């Protein structure tokens, strides 16, 4: 994707990224789910979650995740694929893109609904 395109999309859709949450700039992290999960009521727009594996990886608890978005890349994938909003920028310490952070891309995450 062209540089800045993802950031513009996130801003337009008011999506909140993980790095801003971790630095205290936002009150949640946006998640994107299969649109069918919204249609069938499995996931409700704005619903909040915690992911203990990421809280452990980032040594921060709670990290509040919220169902804010969907995407064609995972239509029909159900809960096997979710997207965690991350900054479309390079980490000054590592020089790698934030979305390439291995902690974000762990398999087998546990989604816990927050009442």
mmCIF file with all atom_site columns, C-alpha atoms in Angstrom:
data_model
loop_
_atom_site.group_PDB
_atom_site.id
_atom_site.type_symbol
_atom_site.label_atom_id
_atom_site.label_alt_id
_atom_site.label_comp_id
_atom_site.label_asym_id
_atom_site.label_entity_id
_atom_site.label_seq_id
_atom_site.pdbx_PDB_ins_code
_atom_site.Cartn_x
_atom_site.Cartn_y
_atom_site.Cartn_z
_atom_site.occupancy
_atom_site.B_iso_or_equiv
_atom_site.pdbx_formal_charge
_atom_site.auth_seq_id
_atom_site.auth_comp_id
_atom_site.auth_asym_id
_atom_site.auth_atom_id
_atom_site.pdbx_PDB_model_num
ATOM 1   C CA . UNK A 1 1   ? 0.000   0.000   0.000  1.00 0.00 ? 1   UNK A CA 1
ATOM 2   C CA . UNK A 1 2   ? 1.245   3.493   -0.710 1.00 0.00 ? 2   UNK A CA 1
ATOM 3   C CA . UNK A 1 3   ? 2.702   5.255   2.316  1.00 0.00 ? 3   UNK A CA 1
ATOM 4   C CA . UNK A 1 4   ? 0.052   7.237   4.143  1.00 0.00 ? 4   UNK A CA 1
ATOM 5   C CA . UNK A 1 5   ? -2.912  5.468   2.511  1.00 0.00 ? 5   UNK A CA 1
ATOM 6   C CA . UNK A 1 6   ? -3.586  3.281   5.551  1.00 0.00 ? 6   UNK A CA 1
ATOM 7   C CA . UNK A 1 7   ? -3.185  6.246   7.901  1.00 0.00 ? 7   UNK A CA 1
ATOM 8   C CA . UNK A 1 8   ? -5.670  8.311   5.873  1.00 0.00 ? 8   UNK A CA 1
ATOM 9   C CA . UNK A 1 9   ? -8.162  5.425   5.952  1.00 0.00 ? 9   UNK A CA 1
ATOM 10  C CA . UNK A 1 10  ? -7.761  5.026   9.702  1.00 0.00 ? 10  UNK A CA 1
ATOM 11  C CA . UNK A 1 11  ? -8.288  8.755   10.244 1.00 0.00 ? 11  UNK A CA 1
ATOM 12  C CA . UNK A 1 12  ? -11.391 8.812   8.004  1.00 0.00 ? 12  UNK A CA 1
ATOM 13  C CA . UNK A 1 13  ? -12.840 5.840   9.864  1.00 0.00 ? 13  UNK A CA 1
ATOM 14  C CA . UNK A 1 14  ? -11.691 7.122   13.271 1.00 0.00 ? 14  UNK A CA 1
ATOM 15  C CA . UNK A 1 15  ? -9.753  3.941   13.879 1.00 0.00 ? 15  UNK A CA 1
ATOM 16  C CA . UNK A 1 16  ? -7.481  3.887   16.918 1.00 0.00 ? 16  UNK A CA 1
ATOM 17  C CA . UNK A 1 17  ? -4.113  2.152   16.721 1.00 0.00 ? 17  UNK A CA 1
ATOM 18  C CA . UNK A 1 18  ? -2.279  0.044   19.264 1.00 0.00 ? 18  UNK A CA 1
ATOM 19  C CA . UNK A 1 19  ? 0.729   2.354   19.558 1.00 0.00 ? 19  UNK A CA 1
ATOM 20  C CA . UNK A 1 20  ? -1.481  5.367   20.391 1.00 0.00 ? 20  UNK A CA 1
ATOM 21  C CA . UNK A 1 21  ? -3.286  3.326   23.041 1.00 0.00 ? 21  UNK A CA 1
ATOM 22  C CA . UNK A 1 22  ? 0.010   2.162   24.570 1.00 0.00 ? 22  UNK A CA 1
ATOM 23  C CA . UNK A 1 23  ? 1.241   5.768   24.745 1.00 0.00 ? 23  UNK A CA 1
ATOM 24  C CA . UNK A 1 24  ? -2.025  7.009   26.269 1.00 0.00 ? 24  UNK A CA 1
ATOM 25  C CA . UNK A 1 25  ? -3.283  8.929   23.209 1.00 0.00 ? 25  UNK A CA 1
ATOM 26  C CA . UNK A 1 26  ? -6.449  6.846   22.731 1.00 0.00 ? 26  UNK A CA 1
ATOM 27  C CA . UNK A 1 27  ? -8.894  4.922   24.906 1.00 0.00 ? 27  UNK A CA 1
ATOM 28  C CA . UNK A 1 28  ? -9.088  1.756   22.785 1.00 0.00 ? 28  UNK A CA 1
ATOM 29  C CA . UNK A 1 29  ? -7.538  -0.163  19.881 1.00 0.00 ? 29  UNK A CA 1
ATOM 30  C CA . UNK A 1 30  ? -9.684  -0.767  16.798 1.00 0.00 ? 30  UNK A CA 1
ATOM 31  C CA . UNK A 1 31  ? -10.308 -4.303  15.548 1.00 0.00 ? 31  UNK A CA 1
ATOM 32  C CA . UNK A 1 32  ? -11.699 -5.328  12.175 1.00 0.00 ? 32  UNK A CA 1
ATOM 33  C CA . UNK A 1 33  ? -13.775 -8.479  11.815 1.00 0.00 ? 33  UNK A CA 1
ATOM 34  C CA . UNK A 1 34  ? -15.426 -10.499 9.057  1.00 0.00 ? 34  UNK A CA 1
ATOM 35  C CA . UNK A 1 35  ? -18.549 -8.510  8.098  1.00 0.00 ? 35  UNK A CA 1
ATOM 36  C CA . UNK A 1 36  ? -20.628 -11.698 8.398  1.00 0.00 ? 36  UNK A CA 1
ATOM 37  C CA . UNK A 1 37  ? -19.921 -11.727 12.147 1.00 0.00 ? 37  UNK A CA 1
ATOM 38  C CA . UNK A 1 38  ? -21.634 -8.338  12.439 1.00 0.00 ? 38  UNK A CA 1
ATOM 39  C CA . UNK A 1 39  ? -24.537 -9.518  10.257 1.00 0.00 ? 39  UNK A CA 1
ATOM 40  C CA . UNK A 1 40  ? -25.188 -12.681 12.271 1.00 0.00 ? 40  UNK A CA 1
ATOM 41  C CA . UNK A 1 41  ? -24.796 -10.928 15.631 1.00 0.00 ? 41  UNK A CA 1
ATOM 42  C CA . UNK A 1 42  ? -21.658 -12.765 16.783 1.00 0.00 ? 42  UNK A CA 1
ATOM 43  C CA . UNK A 1 43  ? -19.891 -9.399  17.021 1.00 0.00 ? 43  UNK A CA 1
ATOM 44  C CA . UNK A 1 44  ? -21.581 -6.063  17.671 1.00 0.00 ? 44  UNK A CA 1
ATOM 45  C CA . UNK A 1 45  ? -20.134 -2.815  16.314 1.00 0.00 ? 45  UNK A CA 1
ATOM 46  C CA . UNK A 1 46  ? -18.427 -0.996  19.182 1.00 0.00 ? 46  UNK A CA 1
ATOM 47  C CA . UNK A 1 47  ? -18.191 -4.160  21.301 1.00 0.00 ? 47  UNK A CA 1
ATOM 48  C CA . UNK A 1 48  ? -15.125 -4.223  23.550 1.00 0.00 ? 48  UNK A CA 1
ATOM 49  C CA . UNK A 1 49  ? -12.639 -7.022  24.122 1.00 0.00 ? 49  UNK A CA 1
ATOM 50  C CA . UNK A 1 50  ? -9.414  -7.870  25.885 1.00 0.00 ? 50  UNK A CA 1
ATOM 51  C CA . UNK A 1 51  ? -6.666  -10.098 24.470 1.00 0.00 ? 51  UNK A CA 1
ATOM 52  C CA . UNK A 1 52  ? -4.593  -11.493 27.359 1.00 0.00 ? 52  UNK A CA 1
ATOM 53  C CA . UNK A 1 53  ? -1.730  -12.632 25.112 1.00 0.00 ? 53  UNK A CA 1
ATOM 54  C CA . UNK A 1 54  ? -1.172  -9.054  23.908 1.00 0.00 ? 54  UNK A CA 1
ATOM 55  C CA . UNK A 1 55  ? -1.522  -7.615  27.418 1.00 0.00 ? 55  UNK A CA 1
ATOM 56  C CA . UNK A 1 56  ? 1.244   -10.002 28.444 1.00 0.00 ? 56  UNK A CA 1
ATOM 57  C CA . UNK A 1 57  ? 3.374   -9.237  25.368 1.00 0.00 ? 57  UNK A CA 1
ATOM 58  C CA . UNK A 1 58  ? 3.160   -5.475  25.934 1.00 0.00 ? 58  UNK A CA 1
ATOM 59  C CA . UNK A 1 59  ? 3.158   -5.648  29.763 1.00 0.00 ? 59  UNK A CA 1
ATOM 60  C CA . UNK A 1 60  ? 0.031   -3.485  29.910 1.00 0.00 ? 60  UNK A CA 1
ATOM 61  C CA . UNK A 1 61  ? -3.367  -4.368  31.314 1.00 0.00 ? 61  UNK A CA 1
ATOM 62  C CA . UNK A 1 62  ? -6.033  -3.817  30.367 1.00 0.00 ? 62  UNK A CA 1
ATOM 63  C CA . UNK A 1 63  ? -5.641  -3.103  26.662 1.00 0.00 ? 63  UNK A CA 1
ATOM 64  C CA . UNK A 1 64  ? -9.153  -2.274  25.453 1.00 0.00 ? 64  UNK A CA 1
ATOM 65  C CA . UNK A 1 65  ? -9.905  -3.500  21.927 1.00 0.00 ? 65  UNK A CA 1
ATOM 66  C CA . UNK A 1 66  ? -13.095 -2.456  20.116 1.00 0.00 ? 66  UNK A CA 1
ATOM 67  C CA . UNK A 1 67  ? -14.952 -3.829  17.083 1.00 0.00 ? 67  UNK A CA 1
ATOM 68  C CA . UNK A 1 68  ? -14.802 -0.797  14.793 1.00 0.00 ? 68  UNK A CA 1
ATOM 69  C CA . UNK A 1 69  ? -14.243 -2.048  11.280 1.00 0.00 ? 69  UNK A CA 1
ATOM 70  C CA . UNK A 1 70  ? -14.427 -4.781  8.662  1.00 0.00 ? 70  UNK A CA 1
ATOM 71  C CA . UNK A 1 71  ? -12.476 -5.644  5.546  1.00 0.00 ? 71  UNK A CA 1
ATOM 72  C CA . UNK A 1 72  ? -12.893 -7.622  2.343  1.00 0.00 ? 72  UNK A CA 1
ATOM 73  C CA . UNK A 1 73  ? -9.649  -9.525  2.996  1.00 0.00 ? 73  UNK A CA 1
ATOM 74  C CA . UNK A 1 74  ? -11.338 -11.611 5.666  1.00 0.00 ? 74  UNK A CA 1
ATOM 75  C CA . UNK A 1 75  ? -14.937 -11.905 4.512  1.00 0.00 ? 75  UNK A CA 1
ATOM 76  C CA . UNK A 1 76  ? -16.023 -15.479 5.187  1.00 0.00 ? 76  UNK A CA 1
ATOM 77  C CA . UNK A 1 77  ? -13.114 -16.164 7.567  1.00 0.00 ? 77  UNK A CA 1
ATOM 78  C CA . UNK A 1 78  ? -15.242 -15.898 10.723 1.00 0.00 ? 78  UNK A CA 1
ATOM 79  C CA . UNK A 1 79  ? -13.195 -15.565 13.896 1.00 0.00 ? 79  UNK A CA 1
ATOM 80  C CA . UNK A 1 80  ? -10.116 -17.139 12.290 1.00 0.00 ? 80  UNK A CA 1
ATOM 81  C CA . UNK A 1 81  ? -8.961  -13.714 11.099 1.00 0.00 ? 81  UNK A CA 1
ATOM 82  C CA . UNK A 1 82  ? -9.156  -10.342 12.819 1.00 0.00 ? 82  UNK A CA 1
ATOM 83  C CA . UNK A 1 83  ? -7.177  -7.210  12.110 1.00 0.00 ? 83  UNK A CA 1
ATOM 84  C CA . UNK A 1 84  ? -5.604  -5.162  14.882 1.00 0.00 ? 84  UNK A CA 1
ATOM 85  C CA . UNK A 1 85  ? -5.138  -1.509  13.960 1.00 0.00 ? 85  UNK A CA 1
ATOM 86  C CA . UNK A 1 86  ? -1.467  -0.527  14.155 1.00 0.00 ? 86  UNK A CA 1
ATOM 87  C CA . UNK A 1 87  ? 0.444   2.557   13.089 1.00 0.00 ? 87  UNK A CA 1
ATOM 88  C CA . UNK A 1 88  ? 1.465   2.615   9.444  1.00 0.00 ? 88  UNK A CA 1
ATOM 89  C CA . UNK A 1 89  ? 4.871   3.913   10.412 1.00 0.00 ? 89  UNK A CA 1
ATOM 90  C CA . UNK A 1 90  ? 8.308   2.704   11.433 1.00 0.00 ? 90  UNK A CA 1
ATOM 91  C CA . UNK A 1 91  ? 9.280   2.041   15.007 1.00 0.00 ? 91  UNK A CA 1
ATOM 92  C CA . UNK A 1 92  ? 12.210  4.406   15.702 1.00 0.00 ? 92  UNK A CA 1
ATOM 93  C CA . UNK A 1 93  ? 13.924  1.740   17.835 1.00 0.00 ? 93  UNK A CA 1
ATOM 94  C CA . UNK A 1 94  ? 13.754  -1.173  15.381 1.00 0.00 ? 94  UNK A CA 1
ATOM 95  C CA . UNK A 1 95  ? 13.194  0.553   12.035 1.00 0.00 ? 95  UNK A CA 1
ATOM 96  C CA . UNK A 1 96  ? 10.514  -1.988  11.143 1.00 0.00 ? 96  UNK A CA 1
ATOM 97  C CA . UNK A 1 97  ? 6.875   -1.234  10.422 1.00 0.00 ? 97  UNK A CA 1
ATOM 98  C CA . UNK A 1 98  ? 4.643   -1.312  13.489 1.00 0.00 ? 98  UNK A CA 1
ATOM 99  C CA . UNK A 1 99  ? 2.270   -3.796  11.848 1.00 0.00 ? 99  UNK A CA 1
ATOM 100 C CA . UNK A 1 100 ? 5.231   -6.171  11.424 1.00 0.00 ? 100 UNK A CA 1
ATOM 101 C CA . UNK A 1 101 ? 5.691   -6.330  15.201 1.00 0.00 ? 101 UNK A CA 1
ATOM 102 C CA . UNK A 1 102 ? 5.787   -10.079 15.927 1.00 0.00 ? 102 UNK A CA 1
ATOM 103 C CA . UNK A 1 103 ? 3.776   -9.512  19.117 1.00 0.00 ? 103 UNK A CA 1
ATOM 104 C CA . UNK A 1 104 ? 0.822   -8.299  17.036 1.00 0.00 ? 104 UNK A CA 1
ATOM 105 C CA . UNK A 1 105 ? 0.989   -11.249 14.667 1.00 0.00 ? 105 UNK A CA 1
ATOM 106 C CA . UNK A 1 106 ? 0.802   -14.069 17.185 1.00 0.00 ? 106 UNK A CA 1
ATOM 107 C CA . UNK A 1 107 ? -1.532  -16.938 16.387 1.00 0.00 ? 107 UNK A CA 1
ATOM 108 C CA . UNK A 1 108 ? -4.092  -18.323 18.794 1.00 0.00 ? 108 UNK A CA 1
ATOM 109 C CA . UNK A 1 109 ? -5.186  -15.096 20.459 1.00 0.00 ? 109 UNK A CA 1
ATOM 110 C CA . UNK A 1 110 ? -7.972  -15.272 23.024 1.00 0.00 ? 110 UNK A CA 1
ATOM 111 C CA . UNK A 1 111 ? -10.747 -12.711 22.568 1.00 0.00 ? 111 UNK A CA 1
ATOM 112 C CA . UNK A 1 112 ? -12.489 -11.962 25.853 1.00 0.00 ? 112 UNK A CA 1
ATOM 113 C CA . UNK A 1 113 ? -15.691 -9.946  25.638 1.00 0.00 ? 113 UNK A CA 1
ATOM 114 C CA . UNK A 1 114 ? -15.906 -7.075  28.102 1.00 0.00 ? 114 UNK A CA 1
ATOM 115 C CA . UNK A 1 115 ? -19.444 -6.735  29.483 1.00 0.00 ? 115 UNK A CA 1
#
